[in-house]
PDB file of C-alpha atoms in Angstrom:
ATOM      1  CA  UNK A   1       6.767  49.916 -29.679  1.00 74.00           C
ATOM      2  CA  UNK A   2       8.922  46.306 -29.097  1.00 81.00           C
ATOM      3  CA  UNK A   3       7.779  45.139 -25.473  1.00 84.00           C
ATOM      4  CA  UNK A   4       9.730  42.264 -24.366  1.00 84.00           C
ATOM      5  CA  UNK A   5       9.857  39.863 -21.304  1.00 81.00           C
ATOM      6  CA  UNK A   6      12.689  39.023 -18.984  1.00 82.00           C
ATOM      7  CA  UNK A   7      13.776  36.884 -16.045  1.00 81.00           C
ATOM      8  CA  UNK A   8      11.682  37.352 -13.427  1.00 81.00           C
ATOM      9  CA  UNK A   9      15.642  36.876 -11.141  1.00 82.00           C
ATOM     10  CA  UNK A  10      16.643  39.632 -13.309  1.00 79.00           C
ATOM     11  CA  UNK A  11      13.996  41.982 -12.862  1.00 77.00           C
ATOM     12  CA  UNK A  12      14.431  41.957  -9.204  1.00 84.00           C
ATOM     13  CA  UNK A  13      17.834  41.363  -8.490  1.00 86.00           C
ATOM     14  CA  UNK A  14      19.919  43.096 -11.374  1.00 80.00           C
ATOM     15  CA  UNK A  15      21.778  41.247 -14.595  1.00 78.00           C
ATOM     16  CA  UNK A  16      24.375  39.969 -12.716  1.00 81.00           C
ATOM     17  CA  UNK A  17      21.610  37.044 -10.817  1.00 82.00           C
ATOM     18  CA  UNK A  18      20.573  36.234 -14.182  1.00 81.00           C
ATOM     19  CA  UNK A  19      22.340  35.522 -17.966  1.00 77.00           C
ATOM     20  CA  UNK A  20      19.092  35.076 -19.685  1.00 77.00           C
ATOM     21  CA  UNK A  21      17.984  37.503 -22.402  1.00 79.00           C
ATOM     22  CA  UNK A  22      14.875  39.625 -22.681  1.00 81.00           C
ATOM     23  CA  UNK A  23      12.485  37.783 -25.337  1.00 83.00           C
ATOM     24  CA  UNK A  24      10.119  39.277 -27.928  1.00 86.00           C
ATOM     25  CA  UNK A  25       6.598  39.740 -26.356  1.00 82.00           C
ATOM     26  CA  UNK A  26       4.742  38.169 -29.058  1.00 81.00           C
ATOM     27  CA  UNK A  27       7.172  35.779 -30.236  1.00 82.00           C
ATOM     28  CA  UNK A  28       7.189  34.371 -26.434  1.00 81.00           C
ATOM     29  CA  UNK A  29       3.229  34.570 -25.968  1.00 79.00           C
ATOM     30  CA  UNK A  30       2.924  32.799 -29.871  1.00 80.00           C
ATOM     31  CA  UNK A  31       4.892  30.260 -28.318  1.00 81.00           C
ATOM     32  CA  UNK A  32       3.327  29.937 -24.745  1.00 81.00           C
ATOM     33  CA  UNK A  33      -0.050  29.747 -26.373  1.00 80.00           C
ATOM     34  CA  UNK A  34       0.819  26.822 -29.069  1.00 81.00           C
ATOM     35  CA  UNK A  35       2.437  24.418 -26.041  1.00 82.00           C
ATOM     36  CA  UNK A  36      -0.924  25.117 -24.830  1.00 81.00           C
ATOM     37  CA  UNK A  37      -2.941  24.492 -27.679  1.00 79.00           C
ATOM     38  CA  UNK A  38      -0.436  21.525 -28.764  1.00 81.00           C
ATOM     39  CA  UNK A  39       0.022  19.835 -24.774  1.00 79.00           C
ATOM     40  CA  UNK A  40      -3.608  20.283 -23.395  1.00 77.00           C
ATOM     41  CA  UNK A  41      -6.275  21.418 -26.044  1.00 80.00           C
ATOM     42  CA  UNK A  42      -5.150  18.690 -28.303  1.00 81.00           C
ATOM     43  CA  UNK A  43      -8.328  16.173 -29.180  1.00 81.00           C
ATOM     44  CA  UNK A  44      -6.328  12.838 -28.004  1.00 84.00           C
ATOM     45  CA  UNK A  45      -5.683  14.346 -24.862  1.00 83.00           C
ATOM     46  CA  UNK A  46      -8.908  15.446 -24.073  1.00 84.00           C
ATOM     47  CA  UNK A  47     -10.091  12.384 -24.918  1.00 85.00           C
ATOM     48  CA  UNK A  48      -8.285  10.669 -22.081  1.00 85.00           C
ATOM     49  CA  UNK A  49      -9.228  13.162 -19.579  1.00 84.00           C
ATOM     50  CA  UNK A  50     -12.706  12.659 -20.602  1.00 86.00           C
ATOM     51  CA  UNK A  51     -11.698   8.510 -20.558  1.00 87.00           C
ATOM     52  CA  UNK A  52     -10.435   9.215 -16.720  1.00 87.00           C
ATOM     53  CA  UNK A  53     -13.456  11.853 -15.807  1.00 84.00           C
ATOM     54  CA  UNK A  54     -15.842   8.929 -16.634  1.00 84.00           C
ATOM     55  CA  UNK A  55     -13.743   6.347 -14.372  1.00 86.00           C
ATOM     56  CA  UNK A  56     -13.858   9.045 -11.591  1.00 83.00           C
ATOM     57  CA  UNK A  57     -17.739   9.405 -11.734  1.00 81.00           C
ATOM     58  CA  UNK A  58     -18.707   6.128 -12.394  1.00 82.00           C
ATOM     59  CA  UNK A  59     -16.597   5.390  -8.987  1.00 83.00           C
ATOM     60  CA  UNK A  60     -18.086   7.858  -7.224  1.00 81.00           C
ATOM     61  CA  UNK A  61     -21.221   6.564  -8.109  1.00 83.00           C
ATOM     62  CA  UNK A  62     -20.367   3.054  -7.183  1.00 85.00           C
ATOM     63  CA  UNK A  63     -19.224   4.311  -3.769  1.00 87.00           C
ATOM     64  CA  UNK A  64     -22.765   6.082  -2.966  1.00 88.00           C
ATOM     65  CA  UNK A  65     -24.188   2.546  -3.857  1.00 89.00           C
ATOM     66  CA  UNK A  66     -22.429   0.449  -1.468  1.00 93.00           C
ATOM     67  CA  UNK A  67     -23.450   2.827   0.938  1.00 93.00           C
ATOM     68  CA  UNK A  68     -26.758   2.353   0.307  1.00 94.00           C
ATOM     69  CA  UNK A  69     -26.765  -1.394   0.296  1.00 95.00           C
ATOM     70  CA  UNK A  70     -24.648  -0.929   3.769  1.00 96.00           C
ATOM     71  CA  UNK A  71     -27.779   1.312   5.164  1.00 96.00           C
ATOM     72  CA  UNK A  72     -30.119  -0.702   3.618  1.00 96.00           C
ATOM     73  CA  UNK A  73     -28.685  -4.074   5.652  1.00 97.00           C
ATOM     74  CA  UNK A  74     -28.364  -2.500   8.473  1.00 96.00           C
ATOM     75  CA  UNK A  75     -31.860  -1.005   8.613  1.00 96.00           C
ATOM     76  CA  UNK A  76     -33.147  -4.087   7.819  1.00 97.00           C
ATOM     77  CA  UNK A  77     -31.322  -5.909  10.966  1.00 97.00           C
ATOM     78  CA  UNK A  78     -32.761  -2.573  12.984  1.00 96.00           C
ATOM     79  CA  UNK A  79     -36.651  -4.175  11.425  1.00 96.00           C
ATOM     80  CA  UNK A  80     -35.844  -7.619  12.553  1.00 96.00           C
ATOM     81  CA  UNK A  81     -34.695  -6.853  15.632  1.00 95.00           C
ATOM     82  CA  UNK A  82     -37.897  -4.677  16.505  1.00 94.00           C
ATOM     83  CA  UNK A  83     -40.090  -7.728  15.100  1.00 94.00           C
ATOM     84  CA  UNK A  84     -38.805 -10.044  17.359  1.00 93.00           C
ATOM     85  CA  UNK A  85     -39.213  -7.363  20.158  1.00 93.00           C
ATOM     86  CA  UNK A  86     -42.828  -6.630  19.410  1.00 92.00           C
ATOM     87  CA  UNK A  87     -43.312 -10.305  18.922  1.00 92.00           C
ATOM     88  CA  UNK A  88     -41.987 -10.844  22.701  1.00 90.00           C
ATOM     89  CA  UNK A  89     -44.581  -8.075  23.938  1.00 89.00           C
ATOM     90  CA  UNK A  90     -47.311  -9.784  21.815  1.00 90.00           C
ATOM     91  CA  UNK A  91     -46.635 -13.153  23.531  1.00 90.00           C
ATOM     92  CA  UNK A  92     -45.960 -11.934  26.727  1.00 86.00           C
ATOM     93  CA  UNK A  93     -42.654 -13.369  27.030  1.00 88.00           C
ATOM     94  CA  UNK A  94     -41.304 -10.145  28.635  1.00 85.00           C
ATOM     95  CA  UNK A  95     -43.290  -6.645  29.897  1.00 87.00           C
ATOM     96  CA  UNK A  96     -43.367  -2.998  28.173  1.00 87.00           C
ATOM     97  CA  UNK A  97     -40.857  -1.934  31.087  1.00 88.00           C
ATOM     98  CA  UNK A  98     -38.130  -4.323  29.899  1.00 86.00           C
ATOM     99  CA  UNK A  99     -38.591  -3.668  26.156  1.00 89.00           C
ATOM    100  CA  UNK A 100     -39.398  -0.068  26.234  1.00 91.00           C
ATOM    101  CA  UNK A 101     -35.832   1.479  26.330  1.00 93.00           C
ATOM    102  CA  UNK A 102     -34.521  -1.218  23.638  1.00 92.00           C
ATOM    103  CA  UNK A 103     -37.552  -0.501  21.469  1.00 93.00           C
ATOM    104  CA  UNK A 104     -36.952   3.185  21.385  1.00 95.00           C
ATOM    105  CA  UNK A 105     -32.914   2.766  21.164  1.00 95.00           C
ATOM    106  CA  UNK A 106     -33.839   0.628  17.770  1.00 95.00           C
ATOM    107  CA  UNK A 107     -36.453   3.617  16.662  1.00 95.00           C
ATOM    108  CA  UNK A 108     -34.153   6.206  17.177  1.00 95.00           C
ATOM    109  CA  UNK A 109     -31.281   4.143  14.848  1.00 95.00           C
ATOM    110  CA  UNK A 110     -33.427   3.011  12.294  1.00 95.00           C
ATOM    111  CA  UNK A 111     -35.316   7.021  12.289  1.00 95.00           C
ATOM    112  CA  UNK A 112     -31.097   7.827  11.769  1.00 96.00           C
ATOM    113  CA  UNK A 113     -30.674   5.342   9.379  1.00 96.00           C
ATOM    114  CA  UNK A 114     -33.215   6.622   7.222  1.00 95.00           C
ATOM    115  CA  UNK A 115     -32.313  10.404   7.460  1.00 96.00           C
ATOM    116  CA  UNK A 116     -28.755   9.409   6.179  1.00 94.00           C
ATOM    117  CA  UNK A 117     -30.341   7.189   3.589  1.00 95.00           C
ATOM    118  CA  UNK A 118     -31.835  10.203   2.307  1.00 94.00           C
ATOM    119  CA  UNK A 119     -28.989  12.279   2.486  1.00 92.00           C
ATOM    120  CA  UNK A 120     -27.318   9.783   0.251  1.00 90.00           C
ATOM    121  CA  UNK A 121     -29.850   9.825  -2.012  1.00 90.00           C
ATOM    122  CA  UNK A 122     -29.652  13.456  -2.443  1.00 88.00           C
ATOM    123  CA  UNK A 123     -26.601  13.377  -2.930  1.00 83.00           C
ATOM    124  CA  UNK A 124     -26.139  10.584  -5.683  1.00 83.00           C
ATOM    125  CA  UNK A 125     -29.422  12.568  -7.416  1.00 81.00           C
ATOM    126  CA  UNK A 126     -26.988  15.748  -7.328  1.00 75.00           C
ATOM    127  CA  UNK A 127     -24.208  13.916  -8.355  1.00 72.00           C
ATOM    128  CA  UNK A 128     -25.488  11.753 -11.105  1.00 66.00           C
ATOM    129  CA  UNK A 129     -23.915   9.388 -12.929  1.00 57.00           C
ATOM    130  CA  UNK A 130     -23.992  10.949 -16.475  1.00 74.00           C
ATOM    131  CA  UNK A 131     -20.868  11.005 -18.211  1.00 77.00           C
ATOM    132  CA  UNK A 132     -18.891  13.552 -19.806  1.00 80.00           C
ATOM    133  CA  UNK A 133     -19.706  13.912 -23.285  1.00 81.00           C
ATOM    134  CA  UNK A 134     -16.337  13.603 -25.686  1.00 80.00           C
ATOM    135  CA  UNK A 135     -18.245  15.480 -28.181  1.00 82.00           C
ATOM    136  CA  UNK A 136     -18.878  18.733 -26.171  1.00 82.00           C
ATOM    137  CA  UNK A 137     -15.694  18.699 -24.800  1.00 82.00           C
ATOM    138  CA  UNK A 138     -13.857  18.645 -27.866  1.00 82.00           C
ATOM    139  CA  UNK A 139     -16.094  21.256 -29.196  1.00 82.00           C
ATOM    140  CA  UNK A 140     -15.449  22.999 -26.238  1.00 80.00           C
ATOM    141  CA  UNK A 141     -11.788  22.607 -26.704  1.00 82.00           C
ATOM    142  CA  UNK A 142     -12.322  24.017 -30.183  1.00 81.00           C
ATOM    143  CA  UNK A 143     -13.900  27.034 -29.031  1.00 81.00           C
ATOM    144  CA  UNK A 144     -10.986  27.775 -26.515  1.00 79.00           C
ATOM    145  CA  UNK A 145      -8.597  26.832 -29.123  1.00 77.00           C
ATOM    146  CA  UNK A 146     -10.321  29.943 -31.570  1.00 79.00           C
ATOM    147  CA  UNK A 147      -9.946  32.170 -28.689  1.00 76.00           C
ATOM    148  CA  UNK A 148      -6.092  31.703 -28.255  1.00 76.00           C
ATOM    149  CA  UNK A 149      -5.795  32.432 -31.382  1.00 73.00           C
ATOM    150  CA  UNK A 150      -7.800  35.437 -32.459  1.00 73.00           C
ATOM    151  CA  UNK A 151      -8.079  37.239 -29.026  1.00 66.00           C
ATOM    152  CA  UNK A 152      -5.419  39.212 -28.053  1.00 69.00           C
ATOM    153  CA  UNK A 153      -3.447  38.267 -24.993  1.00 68.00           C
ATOM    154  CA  UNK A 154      -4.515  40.520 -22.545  1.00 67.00           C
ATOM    155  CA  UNK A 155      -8.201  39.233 -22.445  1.00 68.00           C
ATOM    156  CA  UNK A 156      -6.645  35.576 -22.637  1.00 70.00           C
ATOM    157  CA  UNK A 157      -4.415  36.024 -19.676  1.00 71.00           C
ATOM    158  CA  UNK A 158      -7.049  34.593 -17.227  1.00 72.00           C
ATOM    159  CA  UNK A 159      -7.534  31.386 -19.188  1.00 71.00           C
ATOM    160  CA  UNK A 160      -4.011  31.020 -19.315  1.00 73.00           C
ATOM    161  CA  UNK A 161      -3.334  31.456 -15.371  1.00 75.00           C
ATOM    162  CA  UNK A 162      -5.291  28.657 -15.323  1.00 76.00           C
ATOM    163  CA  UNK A 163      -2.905  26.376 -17.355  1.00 73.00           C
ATOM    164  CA  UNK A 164       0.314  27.951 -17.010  1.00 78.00           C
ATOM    165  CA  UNK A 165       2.011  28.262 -13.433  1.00 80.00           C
ATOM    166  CA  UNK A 166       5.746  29.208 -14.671  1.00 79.00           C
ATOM    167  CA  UNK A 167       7.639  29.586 -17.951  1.00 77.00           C
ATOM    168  CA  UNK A 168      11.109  28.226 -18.207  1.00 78.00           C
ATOM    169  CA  UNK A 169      13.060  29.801 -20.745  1.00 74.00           C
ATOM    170  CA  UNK A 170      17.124  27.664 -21.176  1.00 75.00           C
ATOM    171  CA  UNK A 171      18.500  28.780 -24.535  1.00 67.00           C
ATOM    172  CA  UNK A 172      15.838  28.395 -27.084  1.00 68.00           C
ATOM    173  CA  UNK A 173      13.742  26.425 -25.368  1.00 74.00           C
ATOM    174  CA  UNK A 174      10.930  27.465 -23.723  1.00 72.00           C
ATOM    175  CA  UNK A 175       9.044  25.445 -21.366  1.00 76.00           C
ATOM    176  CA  UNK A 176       5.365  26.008 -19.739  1.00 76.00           C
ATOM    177  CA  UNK A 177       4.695  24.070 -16.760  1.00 78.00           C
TER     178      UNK A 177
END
């Protein structure tokens, strides 16, 4: 049996919406899978997406930071200001009744504060900062790269939906995008 593929146009529409010829199944899929292996499993690649991975996380972790040093200042304004509240009780400077509403307006912010504080630090402890490691992504790489090539194309068509979203065949050229 010779299976081949043709233009999707084709298929639906009849020859005359499309010129281009049916290709060899296996010839096409060879080809389809070495762009792949060649474009995206290749080690210098991967080694820049690993490079901008990094960037990404060691941003991400920089932005959880400053939010902590922005909850952190303001929770320690929140302290000052209820210091200098208390100390007004303490020397009598004004009564309970004028402070009382003010004193639990600054508890209730700083009992916030500290709940998103938390929340924050939940989240950086999910996130982490570790890095990708170029060594088990390459070997990763490796693996996938083995699979492409000894599995047969029907149990590889769901890793390569993942890469491939058309293929764009003009003479002999054939492009995966």
């Amino acid at each position: 049996h010779y299976y081949y593929y043709t233009c999707n146009r084709r298929f639906k529409q009849g020859s005359e919406s499309c010129g281009a010829r049916a290709l060899p199944k296996e010839q096409l899929e060879r080809l389809v899978i070495g762009q792949i292996k060649d474009r995206i499993l290749n080690d210098e690649w991967l080694e820049e997406l690993v490079k901008l991975v990094n960037q990404e996380l060691d941003s991400s972790y920089s932005v959880y930071h400053e939010r902590l040093e922005v909850i952190d200042a303001e929770l320690k304004d929140v302290r000052s200001r209820l210091d200098k509240l208390y100390d007004a009780l303490e020397t009598e400077k004004l009564s309970m009744d004028d402070l009382a509403p003010r004193i639990k307006e600054l508890k209730t912010r700083m009992d916030e504060l500290s709940k998103i504080r938390l929340m924050i630090e939940a989240d950086l402890a999910v996130q982490g900062a570790q890095h990708v490691d170029r060594g088990e992504v390459i070997a990763y790489a490796d693996d996938l790269r083995s699979l492409l090539g000894e599995a047969d194309i029907a149990e590889s068509k769901a890793f390569l939906r993942t890469f491939v979203k058309k293929i764009v065949v003009e003479s002999s050229k054939v492009k995966v995008f």
